[in-house]
PDB file of C-alpha atoms in Angstrom:
ATOM      1  CA  ALA A   1      94.952 -16.197 -98.019  1.00 57.00           C
ATOM      2  CA  PRO A   2      91.389 -17.370 -97.343  1.00 57.00           C
ATOM      3  CA  LEU A   3      91.603 -19.340 -94.098  1.00 59.00           C
ATOM      4  CA  SER A   4      90.586 -17.909 -90.722  1.00 58.00           C
ATOM      5  CA  GLY A   5      92.440 -14.712 -89.847  1.00 60.00           C
ATOM      6  CA  GLY A   6      93.520 -14.254 -93.483  1.00 68.00           C
ATOM      7  CA  THR A   7      95.965 -17.129 -93.132  1.00 72.00           C
ATOM      8  CA  PRO A   8      98.285 -18.470 -94.293  1.00 83.00           C
ATOM      9  CA  LYS A   9     100.520 -15.438 -94.668  1.00 84.00           C
ATOM     10  CA  ALA A  10     103.833 -16.474 -96.134  1.00 89.00           C
ATOM     11  CA  LEU A  11     106.742 -15.602 -98.406  1.00 92.00           C
ATOM     12  CA  GLU A  12     108.460 -17.907-100.840  1.00 95.00           C
ATOM     13  CA  LEU A  13     112.138 -17.107-101.360  1.00 96.00           C
ATOM     14  CA  TYR A  14     114.348 -18.770-103.953  1.00 96.00           C
ATOM     15  CA  VAL A  15     118.029 -19.305-103.160  1.00 96.00           C
ATOM     16  CA  ILE A  16     119.973 -18.491-106.333  1.00 92.00           C
ATOM     17  CA  ASN A  17     123.475 -19.329-105.013  1.00 93.00           C
ATOM     18  CA  ASP A  18     124.707 -21.355-102.036  1.00 96.00           C
ATOM     19  CA  ILE A  19     124.464 -19.383 -98.793  1.00 98.00           C
ATOM     20  CA  PRO A  20     126.786 -20.576 -96.005  1.00 98.00           C
ATOM     21  CA  ASP A  21     125.099 -18.390 -93.356  1.00 98.00           C
ATOM     22  CA  LEU A  22     121.479 -17.424 -93.957  1.00 98.00           C
ATOM     23  CA  SER A  23     121.517 -15.087 -90.930  1.00 98.00           C
ATOM     24  CA  VAL A  24     122.916 -12.310 -93.131  1.00 98.00           C
ATOM     25  CA  TYR A  25     119.382 -12.108 -94.633  1.00 97.00           C
ATOM     26  CA  GLY A  26     116.160 -10.745 -93.182  1.00 95.00           C
ATOM     27  CA  VAL A  27     112.753  -9.503 -94.294  1.00 94.00           C
ATOM     28  CA  GLU A  28     110.513  -6.568 -93.485  1.00 91.00           C
ATOM     29  CA  SER A  29     106.827  -6.132 -94.262  1.00 87.00           C
ATOM     30  CA  VAL A  30     105.997  -2.479 -94.645  1.00 82.00           C
ATOM     31  CA  THR A  31     102.489  -2.687 -93.175  1.00 77.00           C
ATOM     32  CA  ASN A  32      99.901  -0.744 -95.183  1.00 71.00           C
ATOM     33  CA  GLY A  33     102.707   1.167 -96.883  1.00 69.00           C
ATOM     34  CA  ASN A  34     103.829   2.944 -93.717  1.00 74.00           C
ATOM     35  CA  ALA A  35     107.266   4.473 -93.864  1.00 68.00           C
ATOM     36  CA  SER A  36     109.864   1.739 -93.744  1.00 63.00           C
ATOM     37  CA  SER A  37     112.126   1.386 -90.759  1.00 71.00           C
ATOM     38  CA  ASP A  38     114.818   0.153 -93.152  1.00 79.00           C
ATOM     39  CA  SER A  39     115.635  -2.845 -91.013  1.00 85.00           C
ATOM     40  CA  PRO A  40     114.476  -6.453 -90.966  1.00 90.00           C
ATOM     41  CA  GLU A  41     111.579  -7.518 -88.763  1.00 89.00           C
ATOM     42  CA  TYR A  42     112.743 -11.105 -89.085  1.00 92.00           C
ATOM     43  CA  THR A  43     116.302 -12.357 -89.465  1.00 95.00           C
ATOM     44  CA  PHE A  44     116.863 -15.902 -90.633  1.00 97.00           C
ATOM     45  CA  PRO A  45     118.825 -18.377 -88.480  1.00 97.00           C
ATOM     46  CA  ALA A  46     122.478 -19.163 -89.256  1.00 98.00           C
ATOM     47  CA  ASP A  47     121.625 -22.110 -91.522  1.00 98.00           C
ATOM     48  CA  ALA A  48     123.531 -23.086 -94.650  1.00 98.00           C
ATOM     49  CA  VAL A  49     121.270 -23.230 -97.714  1.00 98.00           C
ATOM     50  CA  THR A  50     121.988 -24.705-101.145  1.00 97.00           C
ATOM     51  CA  GLY A  51     121.326 -22.797-104.364  1.00 95.00           C
ATOM     52  CA  GLY A  52     118.101 -23.942-106.014  1.00 94.00           C
ATOM     53  CA  THR A  53     116.286 -24.286-102.675  1.00 96.00           C
ATOM     54  CA  TYR A  54     112.897 -22.699-102.021  1.00 97.00           C
ATOM     55  CA  ILE A  55     112.409 -21.231 -98.549  1.00 97.00           C
ATOM     56  CA  TYR A  56     108.917 -20.705 -97.150  1.00 95.00           C
ATOM     57  CA  LEU A  57     108.629 -18.165 -94.341  1.00 94.00           C
ATOM     58  CA  GLU A  58     105.247 -18.383 -92.633  1.00 90.00           C
ATOM     59  CA  ALA A  59     103.675 -15.830 -90.317  1.00 85.00           C
ATOM     60  CA  VAL A  60     102.280 -18.164 -87.679  1.00 80.00           C
ATOM     61  CA  SER A  61      98.884 -17.109 -86.414  1.00 67.00           C
ATOM     62  CA  GLY A  62      97.620 -17.908 -82.948  1.00 65.00           C
ATOM     63  CA  SER A  63      94.145 -18.308 -84.436  1.00 64.00           C
ATOM     64  CA  ASN A  64      95.269 -20.925 -86.975  1.00 72.00           C
ATOM     65  CA  PRO A  65      98.811 -22.210 -86.306  1.00 76.00           C
ATOM     66  CA  THR A  66      98.559 -24.987 -88.933  1.00 84.00           C
ATOM     67  CA  ALA A  67      97.179 -22.780 -91.735  1.00 85.00           C
ATOM     68  CA  PHE A  68     100.220 -23.080 -94.031  1.00 89.00           C
ATOM     69  CA  ASN A  69     100.243 -26.878 -93.892  1.00 92.00           C
ATOM     70  CA  ASP A  70      96.453 -27.021 -94.155  1.00 90.00           C
ATOM     71  CA  PHE A  71      96.444 -24.876 -97.302  1.00 92.00           C
ATOM     72  CA  PHE A  72      99.634 -26.010 -99.077  1.00 94.00           C
ATOM     73  CA  GLY A  73      99.952 -29.595 -97.863  1.00 95.00           C
ATOM     74  CA  PHE A  74     103.554 -29.218 -96.657  1.00 95.00           C
ATOM     75  CA  THR A  75     105.310 -27.551 -93.737  1.00 93.00           C
ATOM     76  CA  SER A  76     106.891 -24.116 -94.054  1.00 93.00           C
ATOM     77  CA  THR A  77     110.671 -23.865 -93.693  1.00 95.00           C
ATOM     78  CA  TYR A  78     110.622 -21.107 -91.083  1.00 94.00           C
ATOM     79  CA  GLN A  79     107.929 -19.541 -88.930  1.00 90.00           C
ATOM     80  CA  ASN A  80     107.691 -16.134 -87.281  1.00 87.00           C
ATOM     81  CA  GLY A  81     105.127 -13.989 -85.562  1.00 77.00           C
ATOM     82  CA  VAL A  82     105.968 -10.631 -87.122  1.00 72.00           C
ATOM     83  CA  LEU A  83     105.449 -10.926 -90.873  1.00 75.00           C
ATOM     84  CA  SER A  84     101.922  -9.622 -91.266  1.00 73.00           C
ATOM     85  CA  VAL A  85     101.299  -9.084 -94.967  1.00 78.00           C
ATOM     86  CA  ASN A  86      97.731  -8.463 -96.067  1.00 77.00           C
ATOM     87  CA  GLY A  87      98.074  -8.086 -99.818  1.00 80.00           C
ATOM     88  CA  ASP A  88      98.633  -4.338 -99.847  1.00 84.00           C
ATOM     89  CA  ASP A  89     101.984  -4.313 -98.071  1.00 85.00           C
ATOM     90  CA  PRO A  90     105.411  -3.719 -99.617  1.00 90.00           C
ATOM     91  CA  ILE A  91     108.069  -6.282 -98.614  1.00 91.00           C
ATOM     92  CA  LYS A  92     111.841  -5.909 -98.434  1.00 92.00           C
ATOM     93  CA  LEU A  93     114.563  -8.562 -98.431  1.00 95.00           C
ATOM     94  CA  TYR A  94     117.799  -7.480 -96.752  1.00 96.00           C
ATOM     95  CA  LYS A  95     121.345  -8.785 -96.939  1.00 97.00           C
ATOM     96  CA  ASP A  96     123.753  -7.451 -94.324  1.00 96.00           C
ATOM     97  CA  GLY A  97     121.250  -4.695 -93.489  1.00 94.00           C
ATOM     98  CA  THR A  98     120.881  -3.415 -97.063  1.00 95.00           C
ATOM     99  CA  ALA A  99     117.708  -3.917 -99.118  1.00 94.00           C
ATOM    100  CA  VAL A 100     118.523  -6.238-102.029  1.00 96.00           C
ATOM    101  CA  ASP A 101     115.004  -7.007-103.239  1.00 95.00           C
ATOM    102  CA  VAL A 102     111.805  -4.968-102.910  1.00 93.00           C
ATOM    103  CA  PHE A 103     108.216  -5.830-103.711  1.00 93.00           C
ATOM    104  CA  GLY A 104     105.700  -2.987-103.829  1.00 91.00           C
ATOM    105  CA  SER A 105     106.056   0.756-103.533  1.00 89.00           C
ATOM    106  CA  VAL A 106     107.423   1.553-100.073  1.00 86.00           C
ATOM    107  CA  GLY A 107     105.471   4.444 -98.584  1.00 85.00           C
ATOM    108  CA  THR A 108     102.319   3.468-100.513  1.00 85.00           C
ATOM    109  CA  ASN A 109      99.339   1.526 -99.189  1.00 85.00           C
ATOM    110  CA  GLY A 110      98.827  -0.992-101.990  1.00 88.00           C
ATOM    111  CA  THR A 111      95.046  -1.087-101.767  1.00 89.00           C
ATOM    112  CA  GLY A 112      93.793  -0.413-105.288  1.00 90.00           C
ATOM    113  CA  GLU A 113      97.321  -0.405-106.724  1.00 90.00           C
ATOM    114  CA  PRO A 114      98.166  -2.707-109.671  1.00 91.00           C
ATOM    115  CA  TRP A 115     100.329  -4.808-107.320  1.00 90.00           C
ATOM    116  CA  GLU A 116      97.570  -5.484-104.740  1.00 89.00           C
ATOM    117  CA  TYR A 117      97.110  -9.179-103.979  1.00 86.00           C
ATOM    118  CA  GLN A 118      94.815  -9.266-100.909  1.00 86.00           C
ATOM    119  CA  ASP A 119      93.529 -12.808-100.321  1.00 86.00           C
ATOM    120  CA  GLY A 120      95.603 -13.807-103.307  1.00 89.00           C
ATOM    121  CA  TRP A 121      99.262 -13.766-104.252  1.00 92.00           C
ATOM    122  CA  ALA A 122     102.119 -12.005-106.045  1.00 93.00           C
ATOM    123  CA  TYR A 123     104.973 -13.932-107.681  1.00 95.00           C
ATOM    124  CA  ARG A 124     108.255 -12.886-109.276  1.00 95.00           C
ATOM    125  CA  LYS A 125     108.407 -13.790-112.973  1.00 95.00           C
ATOM    126  CA  SER A 126     111.044 -16.353-113.901  1.00 94.00           C
ATOM    127  CA  GLY A 127     114.108 -14.756-115.423  1.00 92.00           C
ATOM    128  CA  SER A 128     113.741 -11.520-113.467  1.00 93.00           C
ATOM    129  CA  ASN A 129     116.302 -11.002-110.753  1.00 91.00           C
ATOM    130  CA  PRO A 130     116.227  -9.432-107.289  1.00 93.00           C
ATOM    131  CA  SER A 131     116.302  -5.642-107.307  1.00 94.00           C
ATOM    132  CA  ALA A 132     116.305  -2.918-104.654  1.00 94.00           C
ATOM    133  CA  THR A 133     113.929  -1.035-106.969  1.00 94.00           C
ATOM    134  CA  PHE A 134     110.382  -2.368-107.452  1.00 95.00           C
ATOM    135  CA  ASN A 135     109.514  -3.016-111.092  1.00 96.00           C
ATOM    136  CA  LEU A 136     105.872  -4.000-111.602  1.00 95.00           C
ATOM    137  CA  SER A 137     106.622  -5.745-114.920  1.00 96.00           C
ATOM    138  CA  GLU A 138     108.801  -8.330-113.114  1.00 96.00           C
ATOM    139  CA  TRP A 139     105.836  -9.700-111.142  1.00 96.00           C
ATOM    140  CA  THR A 140     102.628 -11.598-111.816  1.00 94.00           C
ATOM    141  CA  PHE A 141      99.552 -11.472-109.609  1.00 90.00           C
ATOM    142  CA  SER A 142      96.343 -13.206-108.837  1.00 91.00           C
ATOM    143  CA  ARG A 143      93.493 -10.777-108.636  1.00 86.00           C
ATOM    144  CA  PRO A 144      92.476  -9.587-105.151  1.00 88.00           C
ATOM    145  CA  ASN A 145      90.282 -12.161-103.399  1.00 88.00           C
ATOM    146  CA  ALA A 146      91.388 -14.884-105.842  1.00 89.00           C
ATOM    147  CA  LEU A 147      91.703 -17.375-102.991  1.00 89.00           C
ATOM    148  CA  ASP A 148      88.445 -16.493-101.226  1.00 87.00           C
ATOM    149  CA  GLY A 149      86.397 -19.624-100.654  1.00 87.00           C
ATOM    150  CA  GLU A 150      89.318 -21.934-101.487  1.00 90.00           C
ATOM    151  CA  SER A 151      90.361 -24.553 -98.937  1.00 90.00           C
ATOM    152  CA  THR A 152      93.639 -25.768-100.464  1.00 93.00           C
ATOM    153  CA  ASN A 153      96.103 -24.484-103.028  1.00 94.00           C
ATOM    154  CA  ALA A 154      95.841 -27.764-104.951  1.00 95.00           C
ATOM    155  CA  THR A 155      92.126 -27.268-105.594  1.00 94.00           C
ATOM    156  CA  ALA A 156      92.152 -23.470-105.992  1.00 93.00           C
ATOM    157  CA  THR A 157      90.918 -21.970-109.253  1.00 94.00           C
ATOM    158  CA  THR A 158      93.921 -19.584-109.254  1.00 94.00           C
ATOM    159  CA  PRO A 159      96.532 -21.491-107.207  1.00 95.00           C
ATOM    160  CA  PHE A 160      99.714 -19.917-105.877  1.00 94.00           C
ATOM    161  CA  PRO A 161     102.477 -21.067-108.304  1.00 96.00           C
ATOM    162  CA  ASN A 162     104.801 -22.294-105.546  1.00 94.00           C
ATOM    163  CA  GLY A 163     108.167 -23.645-106.589  1.00 95.00           C
ATOM    164  CA  THR A 164     107.973 -22.438-110.194  1.00 95.00           C
ATOM    165  CA  TYR A 165     110.417 -19.499-110.206  1.00 95.00           C
ATOM    166  CA  SER A 166     113.711 -19.959-112.010  1.00 91.00           C
ATOM    167  CA  ALA A 167     116.569 -17.473-112.208  1.00 86.00           C
ATOM    168  CA  THR A 168     118.751 -16.707-115.203  1.00 74.00           C
ATOM    169  CA  ALA A 169     121.702 -15.035-113.478  1.00 52.00           C
ATOM    170  CA  SER A 170     123.225 -14.808-110.034  1.00 45.00           C
TER     171      SER A 170
END
């Protein structure tokens, strides 16, 4: 995003079904397309989460620790210091150590790829479901630099569509 240090850096996750223990899930950002370690960089705490909930995982920056709230106008659900996505990075969601959803082509630096979203965003299309195989047609994107010069999501010309995903199947 456009604030100092390229912040906020965050993921929105949608909980399709009730999850009694969120700690079975974790995420990995595959920085600049480097080979994946095939393990989460961040594991969620052992919270129970209700289906239909949106989770916001923010990469807290020492240079701007309030960036998420400043830009979106609400507080992220979870914060970490390891998720460092820059708009050209594949991302994996794990359950019990196995990738269950993948964004981007692992092993590929996304700069110049159709899925690049630097200083912008990528968002799963409603009705598409998590998949361990990346399918470009299941995602929508801002253009790179779409959020440059913007101070809040509410006033952005191409705002991040937070909280708009809906699933069709579990």
